[in-house]
Short mmCIF file of C-alpha atoms in Angstrom, two decimals:
data_model
loop_
_atom_site.label_atom_id
_atom_site.label_comp_id
_atom_site.label_asym_id
_atom_site.label_seq_id
_atom_site.Cartn_x
_atom_site.Cartn_y
_atom_site.Cartn_z
CA MET A 1 -32.65 5.02 12.02
CA CYS A 2 -29.25 5.52 12.79
CA ASP A 3 -27.50 3.99 15.84
CA ASP A 4 -23.86 5.70 17.44
CA ASN A 5 -22.79 2.47 18.50
CA THR A 6 -22.82 0.70 15.31
CA GLU A 7 -19.26 0.61 13.64
CA LEU A 8 -20.48 1.23 10.03
CA GLN A 9 -24.20 1.55 8.77
CA GLY A 10 -26.25 3.17 6.15
CA CYS A 11 -29.12 5.23 7.25
CA ASP A 12 -32.49 6.23 4.80
CA LEU A 13 -29.91 6.04 2.07
CA GLN A 14 -31.38 6.83 -1.48
CA VAL A 15 -28.36 6.33 -4.36
CA GLY A 16 -28.50 6.43 -7.89
CA TYR A 17 -27.15 7.81 -11.41
CA ARG A 18 -28.32 9.92 -14.12
CA GLY A 19 -30.39 7.39 -15.31
CA GLY A 20 -32.72 7.05 -11.90
CA SER A 21 -32.24 5.62 -8.26
CA VAL A 22 -30.57 2.14 -7.66
CA ILE A 23 -31.13 2.46 -3.95
CA ASN A 24 -34.52 4.05 -2.36
CA ASP A 25 -34.60 4.24 1.75
CA LEU A 26 -32.14 1.51 2.59
CA ASN A 27 -31.05 1.10 6.07
CA VAL A 28 -27.99 -1.14 7.16
CA GLN A 29 -25.82 -1.91 9.59
CA ILE A 30 -22.63 -3.73 9.40
CA THR A 31 -21.69 -5.53 12.58
CA LYS A 32 -18.10 -5.09 14.20
CA GLY A 33 -16.11 -8.40 14.01
CA THR A 34 -18.39 -10.09 10.98
CA LEU A 35 -17.95 -11.11 7.42
CA THR A 36 -20.94 -10.11 5.63
CA ALA A 37 -21.84 -10.54 2.07
CA LEU A 38 -24.17 -8.66 -0.42
CA VAL A 39 -26.03 -11.06 -2.86
CA GLY A 40 -28.31 -10.21 -5.47
CA PRO A 41 -28.90 -10.73 -9.12
CA ASN A 42 -27.33 -8.04 -11.65
CA GLY A 43 -28.44 -4.26 -11.11
CA SER A 44 -29.87 -5.20 -7.64
CA GLY A 45 -27.55 -2.61 -6.13
CA LYS A 46 -25.15 -4.49 -4.21
CA SER A 47 -22.02 -2.77 -5.55
CA THR A 48 -23.67 0.73 -5.22
CA LEU A 49 -24.31 0.18 -1.57
CA LEU A 50 -20.81 -1.29 -1.10
CA MET A 51 -19.42 1.81 -2.68
CA THR A 52 -21.71 4.14 -1.06
CA LEU A 53 -20.73 2.88 2.07
CA ALA A 54 -16.99 3.15 1.22
CA ARG A 55 -17.64 7.26 0.54
CA VAL A 56 -16.86 6.42 -3.06
CA LEU A 57 -20.34 7.23 -4.13
CA LEU A 58 -22.38 10.00 -2.32
CA PRO A 59 -25.97 9.41 -1.34
CA ARG A 60 -28.50 11.81 -2.48
CA ARG A 61 -30.38 11.74 0.61
CA GLY A 62 -29.50 9.92 3.96
CA GLU A 63 -26.01 9.57 5.27
CA VAL A 64 -23.51 6.76 6.04
CA ARG A 65 -21.97 7.12 9.65
CA LEU A 66 -18.86 5.46 10.57
CA HIS A 67 -17.84 5.26 14.26
CA GLY A 68 -21.22 7.15 14.68
CA THR A 69 -19.84 10.16 13.12
CA PRO A 70 -20.97 11.09 9.15
CA ILE A 71 -18.50 9.81 7.04
CA SER A 72 -19.03 12.70 4.78
CA ALA A 73 -17.81 15.16 7.47
CA GLN A 74 -14.44 13.07 8.26
CA ARG A 75 -11.19 13.78 6.66
CA SER A 76 -10.15 11.44 3.78
CA THR A 77 -6.85 10.23 5.75
CA ALA A 78 -9.11 9.27 8.80
CA VAL A 79 -11.24 7.51 6.60
CA ALA A 80 -8.34 5.95 4.76
CA ARG A 81 -7.09 4.70 7.75
CA ALA A 82 -10.14 3.13 8.78
CA LEU A 83 -11.74 1.35 5.79
CA ALA A 84 -9.93 -0.12 2.79
CA VAL A 85 -12.34 -0.58 -0.42
CA LEU A 86 -11.42 -2.68 -3.51
CA PRO A 87 -13.80 -1.90 -6.34
CA GLN A 88 -14.94 -3.81 -8.89
CA THR A 89 -12.88 -2.51 -11.71
CA ALA A 90 -9.55 -1.23 -10.41
CA ILE A 91 -7.31 1.07 -12.21
CA ALA A 92 -3.33 1.40 -11.65
CA PRO A 93 -1.10 3.92 -13.77
CA THR A 94 1.01 2.11 -16.99
CA GLY A 95 4.21 0.26 -15.60
CA LEU A 96 3.30 0.36 -12.55
CA ARG A 97 5.03 -2.81 -10.47
CA VAL A 98 3.24 -5.03 -7.60
CA ARG A 99 5.50 -3.55 -5.33
CA GLU A 100 4.45 -0.02 -5.77
CA LEU A 101 0.74 -0.92 -5.77
CA VAL A 102 0.91 -2.50 -2.62
CA GLU A 103 2.92 0.52 -1.24
CA GLN A 104 0.14 2.86 -2.19
CA GLY A 105 -1.71 0.84 0.61
CA ARG A 106 0.54 2.55 3.00
CA PHE A 107 0.57 5.93 2.40
CA PRO A 108 -2.75 6.68 4.53
CA ARG A 109 -0.35 5.54 7.38
CA LEU A 110 2.65 8.17 6.39
CA GLY A 111 2.86 12.18 7.32
CA THR A 112 3.46 14.76 4.49
CA PHE A 113 6.79 13.87 2.94
CA ALA A 114 7.20 10.81 5.06
CA ARG A 115 9.14 7.96 3.87
CA LEU A 116 8.36 4.13 4.35
CA SER A 117 9.37 2.47 7.49
CA ARG A 118 10.46 -0.59 8.48
CA THR A 119 6.96 -0.94 10.00
CA ASP A 120 5.58 -0.58 6.45
CA ASP A 121 7.68 -2.34 4.60
CA GLU A 122 6.97 -5.34 7.04
CA ALA A 123 3.58 -4.71 6.52
CA MET A 124 3.69 -4.47 2.75
CA HIS A 125 5.62 -8.34 3.17
CA HIS A 126 3.07 -9.50 5.34
CA ALA A 127 0.21 -8.53 2.88
CA MET A 128 1.90 -9.77 -0.14
CA ALA A 129 2.53 -13.16 1.56
CA LEU A 130 -1.01 -13.25 2.46
CA ALA A 131 -2.54 -12.62 -0.90
CA GLY A 132 0.35 -14.95 -2.46
CA VAL A 133 2.48 -12.43 -4.69
CA GLU A 134 5.58 -12.16 -2.87
CA SER A 135 7.20 -14.06 -5.93
CA LEU A 136 5.56 -10.98 -7.87
CA ALA A 137 6.81 -8.02 -6.25
CA ASP A 138 8.92 -6.79 -9.08
CA ARG A 139 6.36 -8.08 -11.87
CA ARG A 140 4.39 -5.20 -13.66
CA LEU A 141 1.16 -5.24 -13.07
CA ASP A 142 0.20 -5.26 -17.33
CA SER A 143 2.28 -8.16 -17.39
CA LEU A 144 0.16 -10.47 -14.88
CA SER A 145 -2.89 -12.93 -15.30
CA GLY A 146 -5.93 -11.53 -14.05
CA GLY A 147 -5.80 -13.88 -11.51
CA GLU A 148 -2.74 -12.28 -10.34
CA ARG A 149 -3.42 -8.58 -10.87
CA GLN A 150 -6.35 -9.61 -8.53
CA ARG A 151 -4.35 -10.62 -5.91
CA ALA A 152 -2.05 -7.95 -6.18
CA TRP A 153 -4.58 -5.39 -5.71
CA ILE A 154 -5.99 -7.52 -2.54
CA ALA A 155 -2.33 -7.32 -1.08
CA MET A 156 -2.64 -3.34 -1.46
CA VAL A 157 -6.04 -3.14 0.46
CA LEU A 158 -4.42 -5.73 3.32
CA ALA A 159 -1.54 -3.24 3.51
CA GLN A 160 -3.76 -0.64 4.23
CA ASP A 161 -4.41 -2.58 7.69
CA THR A 162 -7.65 -0.88 8.46
CA ASP A 163 -10.28 -2.34 10.54
CA ILE A 164 -13.03 -2.10 7.94
CA LEU A 165 -12.97 -3.97 4.45
CA LEU A 166 -15.11 -3.59 1.76
CA LEU A 167 -14.50 -5.54 -1.31
CA ASP A 168 -16.51 -5.72 -4.31
CA GLU A 169 -16.31 -9.27 -6.33
CA PRO A 170 -12.73 -10.34 -5.01
CA THR A 171 -13.27 -13.69 -6.21
CA THR A 172 -13.48 -12.34 -10.01
CA TYR A 173 -10.53 -13.65 -12.12
CA LEU A 174 -9.44 -16.18 -9.65
CA ASP A 175 -9.62 -19.85 -9.97
CA ILE A 176 -11.27 -22.06 -7.58
CA ARG A 177 -8.08 -22.75 -5.60
CA HIS A 178 -7.60 -18.96 -5.45
CA GLN A 179 -11.22 -18.34 -4.62
CA ILE A 180 -10.87 -20.99 -1.55
CA ASP A 181 -7.69 -19.36 -0.40
CA LEU A 182 -9.30 -15.98 -0.29
CA MET A 183 -12.25 -16.63 1.58
CA GLU A 184 -10.45 -18.67 4.09
CA LEU A 185 -8.19 -15.67 4.43
CA LEU A 186 -11.29 -13.36 5.06
CA VAL A 187 -12.60 -15.70 7.30
CA ASP A 188 -9.30 -15.92 9.27
CA LEU A 189 -9.23 -12.04 8.84
CA VAL A 190 -12.59 -11.82 10.60
CA ARG A 191 -11.94 -14.46 13.51
CA VAL A 192 -8.27 -14.33 14.88
CA HIS A 193 -7.48 -10.59 13.66
CA GLY A 194 -10.66 -9.06 14.38
CA LYS A 195 -11.46 -7.23 11.06
CA THR A 196 -14.70 -6.41 10.00
CA VAL A 197 -15.46 -7.43 6.42
CA VAL A 198 -18.12 -7.17 3.85
CA VAL A 199 -17.95 -8.52 0.11
CA VAL A 200 -20.06 -8.71 -2.60
CA LEU A 201 -20.27 -12.19 -3.91
CA HIS A 202 -22.11 -13.78 -6.94
CA ASP A 203 -21.71 -17.37 -5.45
CA LEU A 204 -24.76 -17.89 -2.80
CA ASN A 205 -23.13 -21.19 -2.04
CA GLN A 206 -19.77 -19.45 -1.39
CA ALA A 207 -21.31 -17.01 0.72
CA ALA A 208 -23.36 -19.23 2.76
CA ARG A 209 -20.27 -21.61 3.25
CA TYR A 210 -17.98 -18.43 4.85
CA CYS A 211 -20.20 -15.77 5.82
CA ASP A 212 -21.40 -15.25 9.16
CA ARG A 213 -24.44 -12.72 7.26
CA ILE A 214 -25.65 -12.50 4.17
CA VAL A 215 -27.73 -9.60 3.13
CA ALA A 216 -29.87 -10.70 -0.18
CA LEU A 217 -30.88 -7.00 -2.29
CA ARG A 218 -33.14 -7.03 -5.25
CA GLY A 219 -34.35 -3.68 -6.86
CA GLY A 220 -32.44 -1.36 -4.55
CA GLU A 221 -34.30 -2.89 -1.31
CA ILE A 222 -33.11 -5.54 1.22
CA ILE A 223 -35.09 -8.68 0.91
CA ALA A 224 -33.50 -10.85 3.57
CA ASP A 225 -30.46 -10.26 6.37
CA GLY A 226 -29.23 -12.33 8.45
CA ARG A 227 -27.00 -15.68 9.21
CA PRO A 228 -26.77 -18.31 6.03
CA ALA A 229 -29.48 -20.73 7.70
CA THR A 230 -32.25 -18.13 8.01
CA VAL A 231 -31.61 -16.38 4.67
CA VAL A 232 -30.72 -19.20 2.19
CA THR A 233 -34.16 -20.58 1.58
CA ALA A 234 -36.01 -22.01 -1.51
CA ASP A 235 -38.48 -18.85 -1.06
CA LEU A 236 -35.83 -16.66 -1.27
CA LEU A 237 -33.85 -18.39 -4.24
CA ARG A 238 -37.18 -17.53 -6.05
CA SER A 239 -38.15 -14.14 -5.14
CA VAL A 240 -34.25 -12.89 -5.11
CA PHE A 241 -33.00 -14.72 -8.24
CA ASP A 242 -35.81 -16.52 -9.97
CA VAL A 243 -34.39 -19.68 -9.41
CA ARG A 244 -36.11 -22.88 -8.19
CA ALA A 245 -33.70 -24.70 -6.08
CA ARG A 246 -33.21 -27.16 -3.36
CA ILE A 247 -31.86 -26.70 -0.14
CA THR A 248 -29.37 -29.30 1.51
CA ALA A 249 -26.97 -28.87 4.12
CA ASP A 250 -23.24 -28.56 3.05
CA PRO A 251 -21.71 -31.90 4.14
CA VAL A 252 -18.29 -30.52 5.68
CA ALA A 253 -19.34 -27.33 6.79
CA GLY A 254 -23.10 -27.91 7.77
CA ARG A 255 -24.10 -24.56 5.80
CA PRO A 256 -27.09 -24.61 3.61
CA MET A 257 -26.36 -24.90 -0.14
CA PHE A 258 -28.73 -24.84 -2.89
CA THR A 259 -28.89 -27.12 -6.00
CA ALA A 260 -31.13 -25.64 -8.96
CA GLU A 261 -33.89 -28.05 -9.78
#
């Protein structure tokens, strides 16, 4: 059932492709001002769910609501000003430079035929600084490493300056240092700036360490949903990931972490 007071939610969702359904009768509510991780094995439906919440995929049945209103009934510009999405595989025109990519994040804020203002420039510089790509601003995307390109896309999403961010495997291609930097940035966006962030992650320990909430999926169904302390259990690892594991407390954060047996 839908709740008109929830910022973003999926109600009775059935989503699929030509080969059949991936998600069936799924309900999820995204709480404002939280960092939520979608986790699960390959093919569990986590990316499909994220793209449906972003209106990239249309459900066969059910609906997504943004601020209590069906997202399908809202204008594209209004949606783009409310939420930003980073897909798993992002594609840019050949020859595009980092600065030009980040500019695209400002387009929903511009009127017809409007030019970038000083405010837009400041937002772009701030986004590039947060993503660590200021020094790459004039580089072509196709000349960058995979990790550098990923950070450029993250800068574009940040430049959009929305209250909601939906990120599909944003740590892909990033080395350990930049993975940590990104996760700490997401925590800061939520706790300091009041953003709402939903992220697809493969690393369950990373999700437990940084996220407020974990939604675990398997076979297009939500198997567990809650705080890391209640979700990351030996039973969950076995039922969702087919892994036998031992759960201990992270010595730094005190959050649960697992070690495979």
